[in-house]
Short mmCIF file of C-alpha atoms and ligand atoms in Angstrom, two decimals:
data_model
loop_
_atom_site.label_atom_id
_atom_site.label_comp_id
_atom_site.label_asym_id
_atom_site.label_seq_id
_atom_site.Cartn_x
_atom_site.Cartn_y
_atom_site.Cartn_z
CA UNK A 257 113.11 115.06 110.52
CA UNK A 258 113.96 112.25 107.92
CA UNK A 259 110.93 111.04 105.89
CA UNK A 260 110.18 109.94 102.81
CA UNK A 261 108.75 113.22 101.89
CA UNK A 262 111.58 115.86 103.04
CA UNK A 263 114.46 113.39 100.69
CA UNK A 264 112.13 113.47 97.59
CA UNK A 265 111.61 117.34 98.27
CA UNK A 266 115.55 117.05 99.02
CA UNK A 267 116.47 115.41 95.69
CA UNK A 268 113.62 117.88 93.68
CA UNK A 269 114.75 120.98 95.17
CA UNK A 270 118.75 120.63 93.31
CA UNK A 271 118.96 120.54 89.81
CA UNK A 272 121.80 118.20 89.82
CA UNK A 273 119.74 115.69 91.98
CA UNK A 274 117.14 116.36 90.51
CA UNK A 275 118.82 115.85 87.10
CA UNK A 276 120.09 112.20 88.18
CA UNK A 277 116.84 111.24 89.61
CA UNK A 278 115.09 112.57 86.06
CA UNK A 279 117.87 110.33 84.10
CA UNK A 280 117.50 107.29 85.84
CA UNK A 281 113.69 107.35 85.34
CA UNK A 282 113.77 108.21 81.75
CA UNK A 283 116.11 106.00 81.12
CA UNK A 284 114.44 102.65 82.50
CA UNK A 285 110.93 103.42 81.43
CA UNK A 286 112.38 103.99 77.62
CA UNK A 287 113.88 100.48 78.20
CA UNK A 288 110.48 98.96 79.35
CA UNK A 289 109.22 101.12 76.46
CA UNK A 290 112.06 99.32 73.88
CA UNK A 291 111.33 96.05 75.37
CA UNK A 292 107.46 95.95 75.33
CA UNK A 293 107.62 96.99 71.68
CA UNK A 294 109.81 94.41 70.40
CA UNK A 295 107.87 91.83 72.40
CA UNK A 296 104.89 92.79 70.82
CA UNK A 297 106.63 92.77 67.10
CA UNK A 298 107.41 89.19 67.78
CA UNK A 299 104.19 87.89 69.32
CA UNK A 300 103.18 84.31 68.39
CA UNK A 301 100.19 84.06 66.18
CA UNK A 302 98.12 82.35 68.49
CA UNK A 303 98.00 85.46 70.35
CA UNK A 304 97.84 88.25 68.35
CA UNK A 305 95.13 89.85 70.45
CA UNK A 306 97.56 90.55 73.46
CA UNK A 307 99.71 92.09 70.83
CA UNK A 308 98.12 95.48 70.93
CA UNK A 309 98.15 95.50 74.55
CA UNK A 310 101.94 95.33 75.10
CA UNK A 311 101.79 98.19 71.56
CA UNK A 312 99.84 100.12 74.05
CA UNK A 313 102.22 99.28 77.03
CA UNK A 314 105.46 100.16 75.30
CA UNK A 315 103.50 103.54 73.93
CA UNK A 316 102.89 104.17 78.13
CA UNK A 317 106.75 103.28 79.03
CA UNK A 318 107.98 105.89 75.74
CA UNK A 319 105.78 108.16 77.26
CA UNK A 320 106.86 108.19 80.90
CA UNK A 321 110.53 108.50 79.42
CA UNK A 322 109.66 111.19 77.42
CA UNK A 323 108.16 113.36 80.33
CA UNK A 324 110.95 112.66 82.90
CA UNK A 325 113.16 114.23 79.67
CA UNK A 326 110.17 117.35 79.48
CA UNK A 327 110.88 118.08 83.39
CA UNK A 328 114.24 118.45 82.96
CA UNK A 329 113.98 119.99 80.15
CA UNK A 330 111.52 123.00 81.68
CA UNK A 331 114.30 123.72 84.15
CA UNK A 332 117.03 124.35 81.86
CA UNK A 333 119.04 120.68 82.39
CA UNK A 334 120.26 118.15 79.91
CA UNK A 335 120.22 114.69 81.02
CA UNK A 336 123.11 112.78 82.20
CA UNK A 337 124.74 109.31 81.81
CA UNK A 338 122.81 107.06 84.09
CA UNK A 339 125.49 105.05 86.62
CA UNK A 340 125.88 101.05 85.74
CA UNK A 341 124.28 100.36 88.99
CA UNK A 342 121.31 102.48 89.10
CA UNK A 343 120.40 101.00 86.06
CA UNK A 344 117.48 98.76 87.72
CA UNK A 345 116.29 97.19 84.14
CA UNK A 346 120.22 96.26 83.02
CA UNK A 347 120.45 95.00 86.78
CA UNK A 348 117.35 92.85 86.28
CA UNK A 349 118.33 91.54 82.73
CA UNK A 350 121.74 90.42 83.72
CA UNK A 351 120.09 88.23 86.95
CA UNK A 352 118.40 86.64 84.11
CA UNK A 353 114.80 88.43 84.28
CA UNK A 354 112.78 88.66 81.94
CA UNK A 355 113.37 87.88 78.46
CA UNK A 356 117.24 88.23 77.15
CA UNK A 357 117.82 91.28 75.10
CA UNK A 358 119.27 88.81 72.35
CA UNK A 359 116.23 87.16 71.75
CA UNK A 360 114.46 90.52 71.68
CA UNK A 361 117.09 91.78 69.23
CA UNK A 362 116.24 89.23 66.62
CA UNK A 363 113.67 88.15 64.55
CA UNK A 364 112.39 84.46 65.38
CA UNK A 365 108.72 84.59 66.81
CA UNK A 366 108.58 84.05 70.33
CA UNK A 367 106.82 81.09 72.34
CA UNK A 368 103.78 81.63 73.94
CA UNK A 369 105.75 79.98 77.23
CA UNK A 370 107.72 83.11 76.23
CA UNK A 371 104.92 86.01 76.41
CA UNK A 372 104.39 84.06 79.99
CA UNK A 373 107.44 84.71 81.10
CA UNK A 374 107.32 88.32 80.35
CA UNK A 375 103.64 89.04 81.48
CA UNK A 376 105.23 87.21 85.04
CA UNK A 377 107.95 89.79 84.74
CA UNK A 378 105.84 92.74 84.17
CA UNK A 379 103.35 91.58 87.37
CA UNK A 380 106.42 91.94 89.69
CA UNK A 381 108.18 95.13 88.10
CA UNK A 382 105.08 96.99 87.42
CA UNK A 383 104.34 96.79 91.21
CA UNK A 384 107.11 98.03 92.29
CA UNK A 385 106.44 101.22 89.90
CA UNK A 386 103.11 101.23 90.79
CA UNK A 387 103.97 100.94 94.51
CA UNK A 388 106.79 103.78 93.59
CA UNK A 389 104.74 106.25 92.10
CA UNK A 390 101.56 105.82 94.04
CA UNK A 391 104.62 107.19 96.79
CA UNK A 392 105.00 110.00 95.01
CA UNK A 393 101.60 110.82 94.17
CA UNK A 394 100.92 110.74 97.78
CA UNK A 395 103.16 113.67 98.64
CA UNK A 396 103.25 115.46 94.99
CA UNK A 397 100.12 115.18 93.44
CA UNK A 398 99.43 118.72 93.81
CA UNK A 399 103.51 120.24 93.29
CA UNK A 400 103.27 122.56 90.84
CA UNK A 401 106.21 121.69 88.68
CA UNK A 402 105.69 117.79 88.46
CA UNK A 403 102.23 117.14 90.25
CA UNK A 404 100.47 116.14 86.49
CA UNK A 405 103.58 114.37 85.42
CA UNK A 406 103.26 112.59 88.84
CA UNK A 407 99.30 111.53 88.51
CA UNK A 408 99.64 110.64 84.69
CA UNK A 409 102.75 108.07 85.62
CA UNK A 410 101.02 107.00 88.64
CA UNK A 411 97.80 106.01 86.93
CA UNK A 412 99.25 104.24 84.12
CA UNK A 413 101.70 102.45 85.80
CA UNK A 414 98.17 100.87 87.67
CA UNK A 415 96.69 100.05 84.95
CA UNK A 416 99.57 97.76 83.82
CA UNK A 417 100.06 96.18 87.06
CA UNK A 418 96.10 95.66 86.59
CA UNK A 419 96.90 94.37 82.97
CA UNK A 420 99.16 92.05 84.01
CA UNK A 421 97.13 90.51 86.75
CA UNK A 422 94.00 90.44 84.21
CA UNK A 423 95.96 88.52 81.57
CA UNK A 424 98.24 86.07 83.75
CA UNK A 425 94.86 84.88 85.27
CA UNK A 426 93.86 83.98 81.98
CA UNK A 427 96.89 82.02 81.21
CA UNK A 428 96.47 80.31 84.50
CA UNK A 429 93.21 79.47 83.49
CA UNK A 430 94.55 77.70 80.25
CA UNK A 431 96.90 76.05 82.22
CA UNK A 432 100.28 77.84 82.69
CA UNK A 433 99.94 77.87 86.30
CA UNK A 434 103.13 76.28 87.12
CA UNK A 435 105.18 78.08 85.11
CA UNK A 436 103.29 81.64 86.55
CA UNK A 437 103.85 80.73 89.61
CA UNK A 438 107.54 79.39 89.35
CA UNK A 439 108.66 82.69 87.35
CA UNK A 440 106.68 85.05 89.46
CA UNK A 441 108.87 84.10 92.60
CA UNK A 442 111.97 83.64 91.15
CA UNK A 443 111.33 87.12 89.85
CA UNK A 444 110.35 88.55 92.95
CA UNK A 445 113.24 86.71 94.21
CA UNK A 446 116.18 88.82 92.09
CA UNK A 447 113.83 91.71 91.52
CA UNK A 448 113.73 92.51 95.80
CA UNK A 449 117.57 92.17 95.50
CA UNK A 450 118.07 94.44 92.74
CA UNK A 451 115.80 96.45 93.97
CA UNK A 452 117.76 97.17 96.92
CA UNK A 453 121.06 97.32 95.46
CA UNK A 454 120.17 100.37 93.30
CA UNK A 455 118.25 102.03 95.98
CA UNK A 456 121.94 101.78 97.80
CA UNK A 457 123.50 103.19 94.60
CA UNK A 458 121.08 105.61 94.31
CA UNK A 459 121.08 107.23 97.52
CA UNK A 460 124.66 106.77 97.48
CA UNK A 461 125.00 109.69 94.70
CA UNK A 462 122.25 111.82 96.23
CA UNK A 463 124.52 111.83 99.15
CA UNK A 464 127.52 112.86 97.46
CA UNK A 465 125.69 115.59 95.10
CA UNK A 466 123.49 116.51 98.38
CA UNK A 467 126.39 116.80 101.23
CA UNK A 468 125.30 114.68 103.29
CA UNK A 469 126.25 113.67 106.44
CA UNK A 470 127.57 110.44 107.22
CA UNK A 471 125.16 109.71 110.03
CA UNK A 472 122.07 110.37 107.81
CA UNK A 473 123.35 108.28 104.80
CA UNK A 474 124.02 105.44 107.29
CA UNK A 475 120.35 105.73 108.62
CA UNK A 476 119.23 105.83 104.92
CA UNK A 477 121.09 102.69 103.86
CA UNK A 478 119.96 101.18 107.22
CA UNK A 479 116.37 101.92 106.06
CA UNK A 480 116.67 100.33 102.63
CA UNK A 481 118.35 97.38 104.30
CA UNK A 482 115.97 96.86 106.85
CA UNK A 483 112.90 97.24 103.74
CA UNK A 484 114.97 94.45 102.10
CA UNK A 485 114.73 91.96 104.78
CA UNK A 486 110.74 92.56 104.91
CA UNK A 487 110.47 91.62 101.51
CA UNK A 488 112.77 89.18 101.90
CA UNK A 489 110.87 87.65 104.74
CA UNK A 490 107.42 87.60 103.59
CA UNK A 491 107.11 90.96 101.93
CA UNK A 492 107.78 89.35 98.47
CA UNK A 493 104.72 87.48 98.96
CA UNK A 494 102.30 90.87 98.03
CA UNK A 495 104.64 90.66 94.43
CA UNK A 496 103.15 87.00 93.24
CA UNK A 497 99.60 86.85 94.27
CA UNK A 498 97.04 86.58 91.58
CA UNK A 499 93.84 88.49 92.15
CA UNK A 500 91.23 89.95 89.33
CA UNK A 501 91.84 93.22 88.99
CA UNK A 502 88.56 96.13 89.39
CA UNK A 503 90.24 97.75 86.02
CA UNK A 504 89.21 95.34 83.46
CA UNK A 505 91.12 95.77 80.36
CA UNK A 506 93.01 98.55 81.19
CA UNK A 507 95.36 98.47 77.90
CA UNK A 508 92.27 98.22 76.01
CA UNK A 509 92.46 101.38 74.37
CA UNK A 510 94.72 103.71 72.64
CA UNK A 511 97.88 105.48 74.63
CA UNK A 512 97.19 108.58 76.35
CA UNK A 513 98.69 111.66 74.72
CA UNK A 514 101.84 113.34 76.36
CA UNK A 515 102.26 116.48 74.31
CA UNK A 516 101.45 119.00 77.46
CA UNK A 517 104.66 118.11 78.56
CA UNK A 518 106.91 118.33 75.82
FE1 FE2 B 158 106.36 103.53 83.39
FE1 FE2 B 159 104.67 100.39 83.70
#
């Protein structure tokens, strides 16, 4: 039978899918990681407070990338390029997400319209890893190899959708509304689309490194199509609400140590 469970223990079960799948993770949370650190270099002075929250954010993303690299690593495999279009952050940039990798690159402050922007960002993204990993945690929380890796992710990555939630409220609140609510959809907009195109990619080169059949990787891309109209229809909706989260402050403290799995 095809579920959601037998391709993950599919794509775990061969090193060189399980390589790919390793990559691509490690590679876009270091990104996020990159990212939320330079945003936080160039916070605006007005709000200096959020400024160790998106530290502690990045510290999370560095983290995540850093494991993915330890469970490859404890089964003997090097990581491998990542393909152009599995590469969901890239993807996301170049629809025009987010904050452009120019302005991150340099050295002028950034707006607080700006940190907006991102936070917006980050509430769609982070619930799609959140969403992701809360997948995984349902069917590998307790695998031997990548069960803690699995619960750690999982938990943090809820904690910055929580974060995200918790501080675009407050912006709302001090009037930003408009502009929260215009970026969140136009982000949930691109972000669905993306979303499915590197799921297609993805499954795409599990099928070739996997063997498999024609039939099933038509049912598969069938699937992710069929997940994309949902969101397309209404789905996107769940991506843009507002709500205060039960996890108050959930970047509030210092980042969680990774060194068991290095
Ligand atoms: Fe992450
Ligand atoms: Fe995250």
């Amino acid at each position: 039978m095809l579920s959601a469970k037998s391709l993950f223990q599919e794509i775990l079960d061969n090193d060189e899918s399980f390589r790919l799948f390793c990559s691509i993770a490690a590679s876009g949370e270091s990104q996020g990681g990159w990212e939320n650190a330079r945003i936080a270099a160039l916070v605006p002075q007005s709000e200096r407070a959020l400024a160790a929250k998106i530290t502690r954010h990045g510290a999370d993303e560095d983290k995540h990338g850093r494991i993915f690299n330890a469970l490859m690593k404890k089964r003997g495999l090097e990581p491998v390029e990542v393909p152009p279009a599995t590469d969901y952050t890239m993807l996301l940039e170049q629809s025009g997400i987010g904050l452009a990798h120019e302005k991150l690159k340099g050295d002028q402050p950034l707006t607080v319209q700006d940190i907006v922007i991102y936070l917006a960002h980050s509430r769609v993204t982070e619930q799609r890893a959140s969403e992701e990993m809360e997948l995984l945690r349902t069917y590998f929380a307790d695998h031997p190899d990548i069960g803690r890796a699995v619960r750690m992710i999982s938990n943090d990555e809820d904690n910055h959708l929580a974060y995200c939630h918790e501080e675009l409220l407050r912006f709302a609140a001090a009037g930003h509304g408009r502009v929260i609510q215009r970026t969140l959809r136009e982000c949930a907009r691109a972000e669905i689309r993306v979303y499915r195109d590197v799921s297609l990619a993805v499954m795409a080169d599990m099928g070739r490194i996997l063997g498999w059949p024609k039939a099933k990787s038509a049912v598969l891309a069938a699937g992710i199509h069929a997940v994309y109209l949902y969101e397309r229809l209404g789905g996107w909706r769940r991506m843009v609400s507002l709500k205060m989260p039960e996890r108050r402050d959930a970047l509030g403290g210092p980042a969680t140590a990774s060194a068991e799995f290095a």
